[in-house]
Coordinates of C-alpha atoms in Angstrom, one line a residue:
X6 CA -7.9 -19.5 -17.6
X7 CA -8.9 -20.4 -14.1
X8 CA -9.0 -16.8 -13.0
X9 CA -11.2 -16.0 -16.0
X10 CA -13.6 -18.7 -15.0
X11 CA -13.7 -17.5 -11.4
X12 CA -14.4 -14.0 -12.5
X13 CA -17.3 -15.1 -14.7
X14 CA -18.7 -17.2 -11.8
X15 CA -18.4 -14.3 -9.4
X16 CA -20.3 -12.0 -11.8
X17 CA -23.3 -14.3 -12.2
X18 CA -25.6 -11.8 -10.5
X19 CA -24.5 -9.1 -13.0
X20 CA -25.2 -11.4 -15.9
X21 CA -28.8 -11.9 -14.6
X22 CA -29.2 -8.2 -14.1
X23 CA -28.1 -7.2 -17.6
X24 CA -30.1 -10.0 -19.1
X25 CA -33.3 -8.8 -17.3
X26 CA -32.5 -5.2 -18.4
X27 CA -32.1 -6.3 -22.0
X28 CA -35.4 -8.2 -21.9
X29 CA -37.2 -5.1 -20.4
X30 CA -35.8 -3.2 -23.4
X31 CA -37.2 -5.8 -25.8
X32 CA -40.6 -5.5 -24.2
X33 CA -40.4 -1.7 -24.3
X34 CA -39.4 -1.7 -28.0
X35 CA -42.3 -4.0 -28.8
X36 CA -44.7 -1.7 -26.9
X37 CA -43.4 1.3 -28.9
X38 CA -44.7 -0.3 -32.1
X39 CA -48.2 -0.5 -30.6
X40 CA -48.0 3.2 -29.6
X41 CA -47.3 4.4 -33.1
X42 CA -49.9 6.5 -34.9
X43 CA -51.5 5.3 -38.1
X44 CA -49.4 7.6 -40.2
X45 CA -46.2 6.4 -38.6
X46 CA -47.3 2.8 -39.1
X47 CA -48.1 3.5 -42.8
X48 CA -44.6 5.1 -43.3
X49 CA -43.0 2.1 -41.7
X50 CA -45.1 -0.2 -43.9
X51 CA -44.1 1.7 -47.0
X52 CA -40.4 1.6 -46.1
X53 CA -40.5 -2.1 -45.4
X54 CA -42.4 -2.8 -48.6
X55 CA -39.9 -0.9 -50.7
X56 CA -37.0 -2.7 -48.9
X57 CA -38.4 -6.2 -49.6
X58 CA -39.1 -5.4 -53.2
X59 CA -35.5 -4.1 -53.6
X60 CA -34.1 -7.3 -51.9
X61 CA -36.3 -9.5 -54.0
X62 CA -35.3 -7.8 -57.3
X63 CA -31.8 -6.7 -56.7
X64 CA -30.5 -8.7 -53.8
X65 CA -28.3 -7.5 -51.1
X66 CA -24.7 -6.1 -51.2
X67 CA -22.0 -8.7 -51.7
X68 CA -20.9 -10.4 -48.6
X69 CA -17.3 -9.3 -48.9
X70 CA -18.4 -5.7 -49.1
X71 CA -20.7 -5.8 -46.1
X72 CA -18.7 -8.0 -43.8
X73 CA -16.3 -5.3 -42.6
X74 CA -19.0 -2.7 -42.1
X75 CA -21.1 -5.3 -40.0
X76 CA -18.0 -6.4 -38.0
X77 CA -17.0 -2.8 -37.4
X78 CA -20.4 -1.9 -36.1
X79 CA -20.5 -4.8 -33.6
X80 CA -16.9 -4.3 -32.6
X81 CA -17.5 -0.6 -31.9
X82 CA -20.4 -1.7 -29.6
X83 CA -18.0 -4.1 -27.7
X84 CA -15.3 -1.5 -27.7
X85 CA -17.6 1.2 -26.3
X86 CA -18.7 -1.2 -23.5
X87 CA -15.1 -1.9 -22.7
X88 CA -14.2 1.8 -22.5
X89 CA -17.2 2.6 -20.3
X90 CA -16.2 -0.2 -17.9
X91 CA -12.9 1.6 -17.3
X92 CA -14.5 4.5 -15.5
X93 CA -16.8 5.1 -12.7
X94 CA -19.1 7.4 -14.7
X95 CA -19.3 4.9 -17.5
X96 CA -21.5 2.5 -15.4
X97 CA -24.8 4.1 -16.3
X98 CA -23.8 4.2 -20.0
X99 CA -23.4 0.4 -20.0
X100 CA -26.9 0.0 -18.7
X101 CA -28.3 2.4 -21.3
X102 CA -26.6 0.5 -24.1
X103 CA -28.0 -2.9 -22.9
X104 CA -31.5 -1.3 -22.7
X105 CA -31.2 0.3 -26.1
X106 CA -30.1 -2.9 -27.7
X107 CA -33.2 -4.6 -26.3
X108 CA -35.4 -1.7 -27.6
X109 CA -33.9 -2.0 -31.1
X110 CA -34.5 -5.7 -31.3
X111 CA -38.0 -5.5 -29.8
X112 CA -39.0 -2.7 -32.1
X113 CA -37.6 -4.4 -35.2
X114 CA -39.4 -7.7 -34.5
X115 CA -42.6 -5.9 -33.3
X116 CA -42.7 -3.9 -36.5
X117 CA -42.3 -6.9 -38.7
X118 CA -45.0 -8.9 -36.9
X119 CA -47.4 -5.9 -36.8
X120 CA -47.0 -5.3 -40.5
X121 CA -46.8 -8.8 -41.9
X122 CA -48.1 -11.1 -39.2
X123 CA -46.6 -14.6 -39.3
X124 CA -44.7 -13.7 -42.5
X125 CA -43.0 -11.0 -40.5
X126 CA -42.2 -13.4 -37.7
X127 CA -40.7 -15.8 -40.2
X128 CA -38.5 -13.0 -41.7
X129 CA -37.4 -12.0 -38.2
X130 CA -36.4 -15.6 -37.5
X131 CA -34.1 -15.7 -40.4
X132 CA -32.8 -12.1 -40.4
X133 CA -32.7 -11.0 -36.8
X134 CA -32.6 -14.2 -34.6
X135 CA -29.7 -16.3 -36.0
X136 CA -26.7 -14.0 -35.4
X137 CA -28.3 -12.4 -32.4
X138 CA -28.5 -15.8 -30.6
X139 CA -24.7 -15.4 -30.3
X140 CA -24.3 -11.7 -30.5
X141 CA -26.6 -10.8 -27.6
X142 CA -25.0 -13.2 -25.1
X143 CA -21.6 -11.8 -26.2
X144 CA -22.7 -8.2 -25.5
X145 CA -24.3 -9.2 -22.2
X146 CA -21.1 -11.0 -21.1
X147 CA -19.1 -7.9 -22.1
X148 CA -21.6 -5.7 -20.2
X149 CA -21.5 -7.8 -17.0
X150 CA -17.7 -7.8 -17.1
X151 CA -17.7 -4.0 -17.6
X152 CA -20.1 -3.5 -14.7
X153 CA -18.0 -5.7 -12.5
X154 CA -14.8 -3.9 -13.3
X155 CA -16.5 -0.5 -13.0
X156 CA -17.7 -1.5 -9.5
X157 CA -14.2 -2.6 -8.6
X158 CA -12.9 0.8 -9.7
X159 CA -15.5 2.4 -7.4
X160 CA -14.4 0.4 -4.5
X161 CA -10.7 0.9 -5.3
X162 CA -10.6 4.6 -6.2
X163 CA -13.6 6.2 -4.6
X164 CA -14.1 4.1 -1.5
X165 CA -10.5 3.3 -1.0
X166 CA -11.1 -0.3 0.0
X167 CA -8.4 -1.8 -2.3
X168 CA -5.0 -0.8 -3.3
X169 CA -4.3 0.4 -6.8
X170 CA -2.0 -2.5 -7.5
X171 CA -4.8 -5.0 -6.9
X172 CA -6.7 -3.6 -10.0
X173 CA -4.0 -4.7 -12.4
X174 CA -4.9 -8.4 -12.5
X175 CA -8.7 -7.8 -12.8
X176 CA -8.0 -5.3 -15.6
X177 CA -6.0 -7.9 -17.5
X178 CA -8.8 -10.5 -17.0
X179 CA -11.4 -7.9 -18.1
X180 CA -9.5 -7.0 -21.2
X181 CA -8.8 -10.6 -22.1
X182 CA -12.5 -11.5 -21.8
X183 CA -13.4 -8.5 -24.0
X184 CA -10.9 -9.5 -26.7
X185 CA -12.3 -13.0 -26.7
X186 CA -15.8 -11.7 -27.1
X187 CA -14.5 -9.4 -30.0
X188 CA -13.2 -12.5 -31.8
X189 CA -16.6 -14.1 -31.4
X190 CA -18.2 -11.0 -32.8
X191 CA -16.0 -11.2 -35.9
X192 CA -17.0 -14.8 -36.4
X193 CA -20.8 -14.1 -36.1
X194 CA -20.4 -11.1 -38.4
X195 CA -19.3 -13.5 -41.1
X196 CA -22.5 -15.5 -40.6
X197 CA -24.5 -12.3 -40.8
X198 CA -22.7 -11.2 -43.9
X199 CA -22.7 -14.5 -45.9
X200 CA -25.5 -16.7 -44.5
X201 CA -28.2 -14.3 -43.3
X202 CA -28.7 -12.6 -46.8
X203 CA -29.3 -16.0 -48.3
X204 CA -32.0 -16.9 -45.8
X205 CA -33.5 -13.5 -46.3
X206 CA -33.8 -14.0 -50.1
X207 CA -35.7 -17.3 -49.4
X208 CA -38.4 -15.5 -47.3
X209 CA -38.6 -12.1 -49.1
X210 CA -40.9 -13.3 -51.9
X211 CA -43.5 -14.2 -49.3
X212 CA -43.5 -10.7 -47.9
X213 CA -43.6 -9.1 -51.3
X214 CA -46.7 -11.1 -52.2
X215 CA -48.2 -10.4 -48.8
X216 CA -47.7 -6.6 -49.1

């Protein structure tokens, strides 16, 4: 446990870096919304309108049916970051994933706000924000750990500054941290599957009437 805490402390600059990269992605995603043509905005508006009507009238899939698909999606993201951290060439991929995650969230929130004003912001607060308040830090921690291990591999294998045997312990700590984050992901997936749909149903009638 002490080694894990030390590893996290040593990687603080990497946490800051990936957090900034994620925020840049959020801003970029929001700017994409403003760059859409009128036709594209109309198509998005029609899609959202149909989605909200469906949710209001028919509800969402049962939580037990959606949990494993939600959990699998998030776990694949964590697993992909872990795999990319094992190789030198995976380092750019980690950065791209963090940036894309920011773009997706920025675009989603930006679209809701542009189409529905404060109603859209309210929907984003109940549908996007709650689980992402935990999920995003989890992914950023995984990314920082992956970057740290990837940089260690570069120093060890490419630059020859460390012996191969010295990589074993950092690998164990890296994998242990990733497994812990995976458990958190499974927990927050439960919130997303059972609690988020309920909050969405509370807000959806407002958006249907505002459409």
